[in-house]
Amino acid sequence: MYVEEDLIFYDQPLRDQDQIFDFMADELERKKYVTSGFREAIKEREQKFPTGLKLDGMNIAIVHTEAEYAKTEKLVIIKLKNPATFHNIETLEPIDVSLVFGLILSDSEKHLEVLKKLGTLLQNQKIIKDIKNVKSQSELFTIMKHYFN
């Protein structure tokens, strides 16, 4: 089960990457889903390999670290109150991101499986519109669990 309701965050007032990554690390460390090195690893990886993606209707980021920092297989999903700046994975240009996916995968083999599911989900304009229009954490959870659990 990749998606847990208490790892879905709606309308979060996080202003930048550091706040987002610290918030994510705090939640995951509290649940003992990641090692103590996760926080710095996710920040370093984002600097070297930007994860922002420009989609029709919404920009997202798919952040992750190496499997050695994860103790389980989970997705963290953060819908931001206001967009935060990430860099586009293709052009390296700054883009405003509204939705952040954190991949917590201790099994590197599952990485491609999850990315494939995520890719399918994000190519569907109806789903993007539904995600953009959610009004609560439970609505976002319902959409995500349908695709990942």
Short mmCIF file of N, CA, C and O in Angstrom, two decimals:
data_model
loop_
_atom_site.label_atom_id
_atom_site.label_comp_id
_atom_site.label_asym_id
_atom_site.label_seq_id
_atom_site.Cartn_x
_atom_site.Cartn_y
_atom_site.Cartn_z
N MET A 1 0.85 -1.18 0.00
CA MET A 1 0.00 0.00 0.00
C MET A 1 0.90 1.24 0.00
O MET A 1 1.56 1.54 0.98
N TYR A 2 0.94 1.94 -1.11
CA TYR A 2 1.80 3.12 -1.25
C TYR A 2 1.21 4.37 -0.59
O TYR A 2 1.94 5.20 -0.09
N VAL A 3 -0.11 4.50 -0.68
CA VAL A 3 -0.76 5.74 -0.24
C VAL A 3 -1.45 5.52 1.11
O VAL A 3 -2.26 4.62 1.26
N GLU A 4 -1.10 6.38 2.07
CA GLU A 4 -1.76 6.41 3.37
C GLU A 4 -2.38 7.80 3.53
O GLU A 4 -1.76 8.79 3.14
N GLU A 5 -3.54 7.84 4.13
CA GLU A 5 -4.23 9.13 4.26
C GLU A 5 -3.39 10.15 5.04
O GLU A 5 -3.40 11.33 4.72
N ASP A 6 -2.63 9.69 6.04
CA ASP A 6 -1.86 10.66 6.82
C ASP A 6 -0.53 11.04 6.17
O ASP A 6 0.28 11.76 6.75
N LEU A 7 -0.32 10.60 4.93
CA LEU A 7 0.82 11.08 4.14
C LEU A 7 0.36 11.91 2.94
O LEU A 7 1.11 12.19 2.02
N ILE A 8 -0.92 12.28 2.97
CA ILE A 8 -1.51 13.17 1.96
C ILE A 8 -1.75 14.50 2.67
O ILE A 8 -2.41 14.54 3.71
N PHE A 9 -1.22 15.56 2.11
CA PHE A 9 -1.33 16.87 2.74
C PHE A 9 -1.96 17.84 1.76
O PHE A 9 -1.50 17.99 0.64
N TYR A 10 -3.03 18.50 2.21
CA TYR A 10 -3.81 19.39 1.36
C TYR A 10 -3.67 20.83 1.85
O TYR A 10 -3.72 21.09 3.05
N ASP A 11 -3.49 21.73 0.89
CA ASP A 11 -3.51 23.18 1.18
C ASP A 11 -2.39 23.57 2.15
O ASP A 11 -2.61 24.39 3.04
N GLN A 12 -1.23 23.00 1.96
CA GLN A 12 -0.10 23.27 2.86
C GLN A 12 0.53 24.63 2.55
O GLN A 12 0.85 24.91 1.40
N PRO A 13 0.74 25.46 3.57
CA PRO A 13 1.31 26.80 3.38
C PRO A 13 2.85 26.79 3.36
O PRO A 13 3.48 27.59 4.04
N LEU A 14 3.43 25.90 2.60
CA LEU A 14 4.89 25.80 2.51
C LEU A 14 5.35 26.67 1.35
O LEU A 14 4.80 26.59 0.25
N ARG A 15 6.37 27.50 1.60
CA ARG A 15 6.72 28.54 0.61
C ARG A 15 7.83 28.16 -0.37
O ARG A 15 7.92 28.73 -1.44
N ASP A 16 8.71 27.22 0.05
CA ASP A 16 9.83 26.91 -0.84
C ASP A 16 10.27 25.46 -0.66
O ASP A 16 9.75 24.75 0.20
N GLN A 17 11.25 25.06 -1.46
CA GLN A 17 11.72 23.68 -1.43
C GLN A 17 12.21 23.27 -0.04
O GLN A 17 11.89 22.16 0.41
N ASP A 18 12.97 24.12 0.61
CA ASP A 18 13.48 23.77 1.94
C ASP A 18 12.35 23.46 2.91
O ASP A 18 12.39 22.47 3.64
N GLN A 19 11.33 24.32 2.92
CA GLN A 19 10.19 24.08 3.81
C GLN A 19 9.47 22.78 3.44
O GLN A 19 9.08 22.01 4.32
N ILE A 20 9.30 22.55 2.15
CA ILE A 20 8.62 21.33 1.69
C ILE A 20 9.41 20.10 2.11
O ILE A 20 8.85 19.15 2.67
N PHE A 21 10.71 20.11 1.87
CA PHE A 21 11.54 18.95 2.19
C PHE A 21 11.66 18.73 3.69
O PHE A 21 11.65 17.58 4.16
N ASP A 22 11.75 19.81 4.47
CA ASP A 22 11.80 19.67 5.92
C ASP A 22 10.47 19.12 6.45
O ASP A 22 10.46 18.24 7.32
N PHE A 23 9.37 19.62 5.94
CA PHE A 23 8.05 19.13 6.34
C PHE A 23 7.92 17.64 6.02
O PHE A 23 7.51 16.84 6.86
N MET A 24 8.31 17.26 4.80
CA MET A 24 8.23 15.86 4.38
C MET A 24 9.12 14.98 5.27
O MET A 24 8.68 13.93 5.75
N ALA A 25 10.34 15.43 5.50
CA ALA A 25 11.27 14.66 6.33
C ALA A 25 10.74 14.52 7.76
O ALA A 25 10.82 13.43 8.35
N ASP A 26 10.18 15.59 8.32
CA ASP A 26 9.63 15.53 9.68
C ASP A 26 8.54 14.46 9.76
O ASP A 26 8.52 13.65 10.69
N GLU A 27 7.63 14.47 8.81
CA GLU A 27 6.53 13.49 8.80
C GLU A 27 7.05 12.07 8.65
O GLU A 27 6.61 11.15 9.34
N LEU A 28 7.97 11.87 7.74
CA LEU A 28 8.49 10.53 7.47
C LEU A 28 9.38 10.01 8.60
O LEU A 28 9.34 8.82 8.92
N GLU A 29 10.17 10.89 9.19
CA GLU A 29 11.01 10.48 10.32
C GLU A 29 10.15 10.12 11.53
O GLU A 29 10.43 9.15 12.23
N ARG A 30 9.09 10.88 11.75
CA ARG A 30 8.18 10.61 12.86
C ARG A 30 7.59 9.21 12.74
O ARG A 30 7.42 8.51 13.72
N LYS A 31 7.30 8.79 11.52
CA LYS A 31 6.72 7.46 11.28
C LYS A 31 7.80 6.38 11.10
O LYS A 31 7.48 5.23 10.87
N LYS A 32 9.06 6.81 11.15
CA LYS A 32 10.19 5.90 10.98
C LYS A 32 10.19 5.21 9.60
O LYS A 32 10.56 4.06 9.47
N TYR A 33 9.80 5.97 8.57
CA TYR A 33 9.76 5.46 7.20
C TYR A 33 11.05 5.75 6.44
O TYR A 33 11.25 5.22 5.36
N VAL A 34 11.89 6.63 7.01
CA VAL A 34 13.15 7.00 6.36
C VAL A 34 14.28 7.02 7.39
O VAL A 34 14.04 7.08 8.59
N THR A 35 15.50 7.01 6.88
CA THR A 35 16.67 7.10 7.75
C THR A 35 16.94 8.57 8.08
O THR A 35 16.39 9.48 7.43
N SER A 36 17.83 8.80 9.02
CA SER A 36 18.15 10.17 9.41
C SER A 36 18.83 10.95 8.29
O SER A 36 18.82 12.17 8.29
N GLY A 37 19.41 10.28 7.31
CA GLY A 37 20.07 10.96 6.20
C GLY A 37 19.13 11.42 5.10
O GLY A 37 19.53 12.12 4.17
N PHE A 38 17.85 11.08 5.21
CA PHE A 38 16.87 11.40 4.16
C PHE A 38 16.78 12.89 3.87
O PHE A 38 16.81 13.31 2.72
N ARG A 39 16.66 13.69 4.93
CA ARG A 39 16.44 15.14 4.77
C ARG A 39 17.51 15.78 3.88
O ARG A 39 17.19 16.48 2.92
N GLU A 40 18.77 15.54 4.20
CA GLU A 40 19.85 16.14 3.41
C GLU A 40 19.93 15.51 2.02
O GLU A 40 20.21 16.19 1.04
N ALA A 41 19.69 14.21 1.94
CA ALA A 41 19.77 13.51 0.65
C ALA A 41 18.75 14.03 -0.34
O ALA A 41 19.06 14.22 -1.53
N ILE A 42 17.54 14.31 0.13
CA ILE A 42 16.50 14.77 -0.80
C ILE A 42 16.81 16.19 -1.28
O ILE A 42 16.59 16.53 -2.45
N LYS A 43 17.38 17.01 -0.40
CA LYS A 43 17.75 18.37 -0.79
C LYS A 43 18.91 18.36 -1.79
O LYS A 43 18.88 19.08 -2.80
N GLU A 44 19.91 17.54 -1.52
CA GLU A 44 21.06 17.44 -2.42
C GLU A 44 20.66 16.91 -3.79
O GLU A 44 21.11 17.40 -4.82
N ARG A 45 19.81 15.89 -3.79
CA ARG A 45 19.40 15.28 -5.06
C ARG A 45 18.64 16.29 -5.91
O ARG A 45 18.81 16.35 -7.12
N GLU A 46 17.76 17.06 -5.28
CA GLU A 46 16.98 18.06 -6.02
C GLU A 46 17.89 19.12 -6.63
O GLU A 46 17.62 19.61 -7.73
N GLN A 47 18.97 19.48 -5.95
CA GLN A 47 19.92 20.45 -6.49
C GLN A 47 20.62 19.91 -7.74
O GLN A 47 20.81 20.63 -8.71
N LYS A 48 20.98 18.65 -7.70
CA LYS A 48 21.70 18.03 -8.81
C LYS A 48 20.78 17.60 -9.94
O LYS A 48 21.15 17.68 -11.12
N PHE A 49 19.60 17.09 -9.59
CA PHE A 49 18.66 16.54 -10.56
C PHE A 49 17.27 17.12 -10.31
O PHE A 49 16.45 16.51 -9.62
N PRO A 50 16.97 18.30 -10.87
CA PRO A 50 15.66 18.93 -10.66
C PRO A 50 14.50 18.02 -11.08
O PRO A 50 14.65 17.20 -12.00
N THR A 51 13.36 18.17 -10.40
CA THR A 51 12.25 17.24 -10.62
C THR A 51 10.95 17.92 -11.04
O THR A 51 9.90 17.28 -11.06
N GLY A 52 10.99 19.21 -11.36
CA GLY A 52 9.77 19.89 -11.76
C GLY A 52 9.31 19.44 -13.15
O GLY A 52 10.12 19.26 -14.05
N LEU A 53 8.00 19.25 -13.27
CA LEU A 53 7.41 18.85 -14.56
C LEU A 53 6.27 19.79 -14.90
O LEU A 53 5.39 20.04 -14.08
N LYS A 54 6.29 20.29 -16.13
CA LYS A 54 5.23 21.15 -16.62
C LYS A 54 4.16 20.26 -17.27
O LYS A 54 4.46 19.55 -18.22
N LEU A 55 2.98 20.29 -16.70
CA LEU A 55 1.87 19.52 -17.27
C LEU A 55 0.81 20.48 -17.75
O LEU A 55 0.78 21.64 -17.34
N ASP A 56 -0.07 19.98 -18.59
CA ASP A 56 -1.21 20.78 -19.02
C ASP A 56 -2.12 21.00 -17.82
O ASP A 56 -2.68 20.04 -17.30
N GLY A 57 -2.21 22.21 -17.34
CA GLY A 57 -3.13 22.51 -16.25
C GLY A 57 -2.51 22.57 -14.87
O GLY A 57 -3.10 23.14 -13.96
N MET A 58 -1.34 21.95 -14.66
CA MET A 58 -0.73 21.98 -13.34
C MET A 58 0.72 21.53 -13.44
O MET A 58 1.03 20.57 -14.13
N ASN A 59 1.58 22.22 -12.71
CA ASN A 59 2.99 21.79 -12.64
C ASN A 59 3.19 20.99 -11.36
O ASN A 59 2.63 21.31 -10.32
N ILE A 60 4.03 19.96 -11.47
CA ILE A 60 4.27 19.08 -10.33
C ILE A 60 5.77 18.87 -10.16
O ILE A 60 6.56 19.20 -11.03
N ALA A 61 6.14 18.27 -9.03
CA ALA A 61 7.51 17.81 -8.81
C ALA A 61 7.40 16.38 -8.28
O ALA A 61 6.51 16.07 -7.49
N ILE A 62 8.31 15.54 -8.73
CA ILE A 62 8.37 14.15 -8.26
C ILE A 62 9.74 13.98 -7.62
O ILE A 62 10.73 13.72 -8.29
N VAL A 63 9.79 14.17 -6.30
CA VAL A 63 11.06 14.16 -5.59
C VAL A 63 11.34 12.77 -4.99
O VAL A 63 10.41 12.06 -4.63
N HIS A 64 12.61 12.43 -4.92
CA HIS A 64 12.99 11.14 -4.34
C HIS A 64 14.49 11.12 -4.05
O HIS A 64 15.22 12.00 -4.48
N THR A 65 14.89 10.10 -3.32
CA THR A 65 16.31 9.88 -3.03
C THR A 65 16.63 8.43 -3.39
O THR A 65 15.77 7.70 -3.86
N GLU A 66 17.84 8.05 -3.11
CA GLU A 66 18.24 6.66 -3.33
C GLU A 66 17.53 5.77 -2.32
O GLU A 66 17.13 6.21 -1.24
N ALA A 67 17.39 4.50 -2.67
CA ALA A 67 16.67 3.52 -1.85
C ALA A 67 17.26 3.38 -0.44
O ALA A 67 16.53 3.06 0.49
N GLU A 68 18.53 3.64 -0.28
CA GLU A 68 19.18 3.45 1.02
C GLU A 68 18.59 4.34 2.12
O GLU A 68 18.76 4.06 3.31
N TYR A 69 17.89 5.41 1.76
CA TYR A 69 17.31 6.33 2.75
C TYR A 69 15.87 5.99 3.11
O TYR A 69 15.28 6.61 3.97
N ALA A 70 15.29 5.01 2.44
CA ALA A 70 13.90 4.61 2.68
C ALA A 70 13.85 3.29 3.42
O ALA A 70 14.67 2.41 3.18
N LYS A 71 12.85 3.16 4.29
CA LYS A 71 12.65 1.91 5.03
C LYS A 71 11.37 1.20 4.61
O LYS A 71 11.01 0.18 5.18
N THR A 72 10.66 1.77 3.65
CA THR A 72 9.36 1.23 3.24
C THR A 72 9.03 1.72 1.83
O THR A 72 9.85 2.37 1.19
N GLU A 73 7.83 1.41 1.38
CA GLU A 73 7.36 1.84 0.06
C GLU A 73 6.13 2.73 0.26
O GLU A 73 5.05 2.23 0.55
N LYS A 74 6.31 4.03 0.15
CA LYS A 74 5.21 4.98 0.37
C LYS A 74 5.29 6.14 -0.61
O LYS A 74 6.35 6.43 -1.16
N LEU A 75 4.17 6.81 -0.75
CA LEU A 75 4.09 8.07 -1.50
C LEU A 75 3.66 9.16 -0.53
O LEU A 75 2.72 8.96 0.24
N VAL A 76 4.34 10.27 -0.58
CA VAL A 76 3.90 11.47 0.13
C VAL A 76 3.37 12.40 -0.94
O VAL A 76 4.01 12.60 -1.98
N ILE A 77 2.19 12.95 -0.71
CA ILE A 77 1.59 13.84 -1.70
C ILE A 77 1.22 15.14 -0.99
O ILE A 77 0.48 15.13 0.00
N ILE A 78 1.77 16.24 -1.50
CA ILE A 78 1.55 17.54 -0.89
C ILE A 78 0.96 18.49 -1.93
O ILE A 78 1.61 18.81 -2.93
N LYS A 79 -0.28 18.90 -1.70
CA LYS A 79 -0.91 19.92 -2.55
C LYS A 79 -0.69 21.24 -1.83
O LYS A 79 -1.15 21.43 -0.71
N LEU A 80 0.06 22.12 -2.45
CA LEU A 80 0.46 23.38 -1.83
C LEU A 80 -0.65 24.43 -1.89
O LEU A 80 -1.40 24.50 -2.87
N LYS A 81 -0.70 25.23 -0.84
CA LYS A 81 -1.67 26.34 -0.81
C LYS A 81 -1.33 27.34 -1.92
O LYS A 81 -2.21 27.82 -2.63
N ASN A 82 -0.04 27.64 -2.05
CA ASN A 82 0.46 28.52 -3.11
C ASN A 82 1.64 27.83 -3.79
O ASN A 82 2.41 27.14 -3.12
N PRO A 83 1.81 28.01 -5.09
CA PRO A 83 2.91 27.33 -5.78
C PRO A 83 4.28 27.68 -5.22
O PRO A 83 4.49 28.78 -4.70
N ALA A 84 5.19 26.73 -5.31
CA ALA A 84 6.58 26.92 -4.91
C ALA A 84 7.46 26.72 -6.14
O ALA A 84 7.11 25.96 -7.05
N THR A 85 8.60 27.37 -6.16
CA THR A 85 9.49 27.28 -7.32
C THR A 85 10.36 26.03 -7.26
O THR A 85 11.02 25.76 -6.27
N PHE A 86 10.32 25.27 -8.34
CA PHE A 86 11.21 24.14 -8.59
C PHE A 86 11.84 24.40 -9.94
O PHE A 86 11.45 25.34 -10.64
N HIS A 87 12.79 23.58 -10.34
CA HIS A 87 13.36 23.72 -11.67
C HIS A 87 12.86 22.58 -12.55
O HIS A 87 12.75 21.44 -12.10
N ASN A 88 12.56 22.95 -13.78
CA ASN A 88 12.04 21.99 -14.75
C ASN A 88 13.09 20.90 -15.02
O ASN A 88 14.26 21.22 -15.28
N ILE A 89 12.65 19.67 -15.00
CA ILE A 89 13.52 18.52 -15.21
C ILE A 89 14.19 18.54 -16.59
O ILE A 89 15.31 18.06 -16.75
N GLU A 90 13.52 19.13 -17.57
CA GLU A 90 14.03 19.14 -18.95
C GLU A 90 14.83 20.39 -19.28
O GLU A 90 15.91 20.31 -19.84
N THR A 91 14.27 21.56 -18.93
CA THR A 91 14.90 22.81 -19.35
C THR A 91 15.72 23.49 -18.25
O THR A 91 16.45 24.43 -18.54
N LEU A 92 15.55 23.03 -17.01
CA LEU A 92 16.19 23.60 -15.83
C LEU A 92 15.69 25.02 -15.50
O LEU A 92 16.19 25.66 -14.59
N GLU A 93 14.70 25.48 -16.24
CA GLU A 93 14.09 26.78 -15.96
C GLU A 93 13.22 26.69 -14.70
O GLU A 93 12.64 25.65 -14.43
N PRO A 94 13.12 27.79 -13.94
CA PRO A 94 12.23 27.77 -12.77
C PRO A 94 10.76 27.66 -13.21
O PRO A 94 10.36 28.28 -14.20
N ILE A 95 10.01 26.84 -12.48
CA ILE A 95 8.56 26.74 -12.72
C ILE A 95 7.86 26.73 -11.36
O ILE A 95 8.43 26.31 -10.36
N ASP A 96 6.61 27.19 -11.36
CA ASP A 96 5.80 27.17 -10.15
C ASP A 96 5.08 25.84 -10.06
O ASP A 96 4.32 25.47 -10.95
N VAL A 97 5.32 25.12 -8.96
CA VAL A 97 4.77 23.79 -8.75
C VAL A 97 3.66 23.86 -7.69
O VAL A 97 3.82 24.50 -6.66
N SER A 98 2.54 23.16 -7.97
CA SER A 98 1.41 23.14 -7.05
C SER A 98 1.25 21.82 -6.31
O SER A 98 0.57 21.74 -5.30
N LEU A 99 1.85 20.76 -6.87
CA LEU A 99 1.68 19.42 -6.30
C LEU A 99 3.03 18.72 -6.26
O LEU A 99 3.75 18.69 -7.26
N VAL A 100 3.37 18.19 -5.08
CA VAL A 100 4.66 17.52 -4.90
C VAL A 100 4.41 16.06 -4.53
O VAL A 100 3.65 15.77 -3.59
N PHE A 101 5.02 15.17 -5.29
CA PHE A 101 5.00 13.74 -4.97
C PHE A 101 6.37 13.39 -4.40
O PHE A 101 7.39 13.66 -5.02
N GLY A 102 6.38 12.77 -3.23
CA GLY A 102 7.61 12.26 -2.64
C GLY A 102 7.60 10.75 -2.74
O GLY A 102 6.71 10.10 -2.20
N LEU A 103 8.55 10.19 -3.47
CA LEU A 103 8.63 8.74 -3.61
C LEU A 103 9.56 8.19 -2.53
O LEU A 103 10.74 8.54 -2.50
N ILE A 104 9.03 7.35 -1.67
CA ILE A 104 9.81 6.72 -0.61
C ILE A 104 9.85 5.23 -0.96
O ILE A 104 8.87 4.52 -0.73
N LEU A 105 10.95 4.81 -1.56
CA LEU A 105 11.02 3.45 -2.08
C LEU A 105 12.31 2.78 -1.65
O LEU A 105 13.39 3.14 -2.10
N SER A 106 12.19 1.78 -0.77
CA SER A 106 13.36 1.06 -0.31
C SER A 106 13.79 -0.02 -1.30
O SER A 106 14.91 -0.49 -1.27
N ASP A 107 12.87 -0.39 -2.19
CA ASP A 107 13.15 -1.39 -3.22
C ASP A 107 13.31 -0.67 -4.55
O ASP A 107 12.33 -0.23 -5.15
N SER A 108 14.55 -0.55 -5.01
CA SER A 108 14.79 0.23 -6.24
C SER A 108 14.09 -0.38 -7.46
O SER A 108 13.84 0.31 -8.44
N GLU A 109 13.74 -1.64 -7.41
CA GLU A 109 13.00 -2.28 -8.51
C GLU A 109 11.60 -1.69 -8.64
O GLU A 109 11.03 -1.67 -9.72
N LYS A 110 11.03 -1.24 -7.53
CA LYS A 110 9.66 -0.71 -7.55
C LYS A 110 9.62 0.72 -8.09
O LYS A 110 8.56 1.24 -8.42
N HIS A 111 10.77 1.35 -8.17
CA HIS A 111 10.86 2.73 -8.63
C HIS A 111 10.21 2.90 -10.01
O HIS A 111 9.38 3.78 -10.20
N LEU A 112 10.57 2.05 -10.95
CA LEU A 112 10.00 2.14 -12.30
C LEU A 112 8.51 1.86 -12.31
O LEU A 112 7.76 2.52 -13.03
N GLU A 113 8.08 0.89 -11.50
CA GLU A 113 6.66 0.56 -11.42
C GLU A 113 5.85 1.77 -10.95
O GLU A 113 4.83 2.13 -11.54
N VAL A 114 6.33 2.44 -9.91
CA VAL A 114 5.63 3.60 -9.37
C VAL A 114 5.67 4.76 -10.36
O VAL A 114 4.67 5.44 -10.59
N LEU A 115 6.83 4.99 -10.99
CA LEU A 115 6.92 6.07 -11.98
C LEU A 115 5.99 5.81 -13.17
O LEU A 115 5.40 6.75 -13.71
N LYS A 116 5.86 4.56 -13.57
CA LYS A 116 4.96 4.22 -14.67
C LYS A 116 3.51 4.54 -14.29
O LYS A 116 2.77 5.15 -15.07
N LYS A 117 3.11 4.15 -13.08
CA LYS A 117 1.75 4.45 -12.61
C LYS A 117 1.53 5.96 -12.53
O LYS A 117 0.49 6.47 -12.93
N LEU A 118 2.53 6.65 -12.02
CA LEU A 118 2.45 8.10 -11.89
C LEU A 118 2.34 8.74 -13.27
O LEU A 118 1.54 9.65 -13.48
N GLY A 119 3.13 8.25 -14.22
CA GLY A 119 3.08 8.77 -15.59
C GLY A 119 1.72 8.60 -16.22
O GLY A 119 1.18 9.52 -16.85
N THR A 120 1.12 7.43 -16.03
CA THR A 120 -0.22 7.16 -16.56
C THR A 120 -1.23 8.11 -15.95
O THR A 120 -2.05 8.71 -16.65
N LEU A 121 -1.15 8.27 -14.65
CA LEU A 121 -2.06 9.16 -13.94
C LEU A 121 -1.94 10.60 -14.45
O LEU A 121 -2.95 11.26 -14.71
N LEU A 122 -0.71 11.05 -14.62
CA LEU A 122 -0.48 12.45 -14.96
C LEU A 122 -0.72 12.78 -16.43
O LEU A 122 -0.76 13.94 -16.81
N GLN A 123 -0.88 11.76 -17.26
CA GLN A 123 -1.20 12.01 -18.67
C GLN A 123 -2.71 12.14 -18.89
O GLN A 123 -3.15 12.50 -19.97
N ASN A 124 -3.48 11.84 -17.86
CA ASN A 124 -4.94 11.87 -17.97
C ASN A 124 -5.44 13.26 -17.55
O ASN A 124 -5.39 13.61 -16.36
N GLN A 125 -5.93 14.03 -18.51
CA GLN A 125 -6.38 15.40 -18.24
C GLN A 125 -7.51 15.47 -17.22
O GLN A 125 -7.58 16.40 -16.42
N LYS A 126 -8.41 14.49 -17.23
CA LYS A 126 -9.51 14.49 -16.27
C LYS A 126 -8.97 14.33 -14.85
O LYS A 126 -9.42 15.01 -13.93
N ILE A 127 -7.99 13.47 -14.68
CA ILE A 127 -7.43 13.26 -13.34
C ILE A 127 -6.69 14.52 -12.87
O ILE A 127 -6.83 14.94 -11.72
N ILE A 128 -5.94 15.14 -13.78
CA ILE A 128 -5.24 16.38 -13.43
C ILE A 128 -6.25 17.43 -12.98
O ILE A 128 -6.08 18.10 -11.97
N LYS A 129 -7.34 17.55 -13.72
CA LYS A 129 -8.38 18.52 -13.37
C LYS A 129 -8.99 18.17 -12.02
O LYS A 129 -9.22 19.05 -11.19
N ASP A 130 -9.27 16.88 -11.79
CA ASP A 130 -9.84 16.44 -10.51
C ASP A 130 -8.89 16.77 -9.35
O ASP A 130 -9.32 17.26 -8.30
N ILE A 131 -7.59 16.51 -9.55
CA ILE A 131 -6.60 16.80 -8.50
C ILE A 131 -6.55 18.31 -8.24
O ILE A 131 -6.53 18.75 -7.09
N LYS A 132 -6.55 19.07 -9.31
CA LYS A 132 -6.49 20.53 -9.18
C LYS A 132 -7.69 21.08 -8.41
O LYS A 132 -7.57 22.05 -7.67
N ASN A 133 -8.84 20.43 -8.57
CA ASN A 133 -10.08 20.93 -7.97
C ASN A 133 -10.45 20.32 -6.63
O ASN A 133 -11.51 20.65 -6.10
N VAL A 134 -9.62 19.43 -6.08
CA VAL A 134 -9.98 18.84 -4.79
C VAL A 134 -10.13 19.92 -3.73
O VAL A 134 -9.45 20.95 -3.79
N LYS A 135 -11.01 19.67 -2.79
CA LYS A 135 -11.31 20.64 -1.74
C LYS A 135 -10.91 20.15 -0.35
O LYS A 135 -11.14 20.83 0.64
N SER A 136 -10.32 18.94 -0.29
CA SER A 136 -9.96 18.41 1.03
C SER A 136 -8.91 17.31 0.90
O SER A 136 -8.69 16.76 -0.18
N GLN A 137 -8.31 17.00 2.03
CA GLN A 137 -7.34 15.90 2.09
C GLN A 137 -8.01 14.59 1.71
O GLN A 137 -7.44 13.79 0.98
N SER A 138 -9.22 14.36 2.20
CA SER A 138 -9.88 13.07 1.92
C SER A 138 -10.20 12.91 0.44
O SER A 138 -10.11 11.80 -0.10
N GLU A 139 -10.56 13.99 -0.25
CA GLU A 139 -10.79 13.91 -1.70
C GLU A 139 -9.51 13.53 -2.43
O GLU A 139 -9.52 12.70 -3.33
N LEU A 140 -8.40 14.16 -2.04
CA LEU A 140 -7.11 13.87 -2.66
C LEU A 140 -6.71 12.43 -2.38
O LEU A 140 -6.23 11.72 -3.26
N PHE A 141 -6.92 11.98 -1.16
CA PHE A 141 -6.62 10.60 -0.78
C PHE A 141 -7.42 9.61 -1.62
O PHE A 141 -6.88 8.62 -2.12
N THR A 142 -8.70 9.88 -1.81
CA THR A 142 -9.56 8.98 -2.60
C THR A 142 -9.04 8.83 -4.02
O THR A 142 -8.97 7.72 -4.54
N ILE A 143 -8.64 9.92 -4.63
CA ILE A 143 -8.10 9.86 -6.00
C ILE A 143 -6.79 9.05 -6.01
O ILE A 143 -6.61 8.15 -6.84
N MET A 144 -5.90 9.34 -5.09
CA MET A 144 -4.57 8.72 -5.09
C MET A 144 -4.61 7.24 -4.74
O MET A 144 -3.92 6.43 -5.34
N LYS A 145 -5.44 6.85 -3.78
CA LYS A 145 -5.47 5.44 -3.39
C LYS A 145 -6.03 4.58 -4.53
O LYS A 145 -5.64 3.43 -4.69
N HIS A 146 -6.91 5.17 -5.32
CA HIS A 146 -7.48 4.45 -6.46
C HIS A 146 -6.38 4.02 -7.44
O HIS A 146 -6.45 2.95 -8.04
N TYR A 147 -5.37 4.85 -7.60
CA TYR A 147 -4.32 4.57 -8.59
C TYR A 147 -3.11 3.84 -8.02
O TYR A 147 -2.39 3.18 -8.76
N PHE A 148 -2.87 3.95 -6.73
CA PHE A 148 -1.63 3.41 -6.19
C PHE A 148 -1.80 2.27 -5.18
O PHE A 148 -0.83 1.64 -4.81
N ASN A 149 -3.00 2.01 -4.72
CA ASN A 149 -3.19 0.93 -3.73
C ASN A 149 -3.91 -0.25 -4.35
O ASN A 149 -4.51 -0.20 -5.36
#
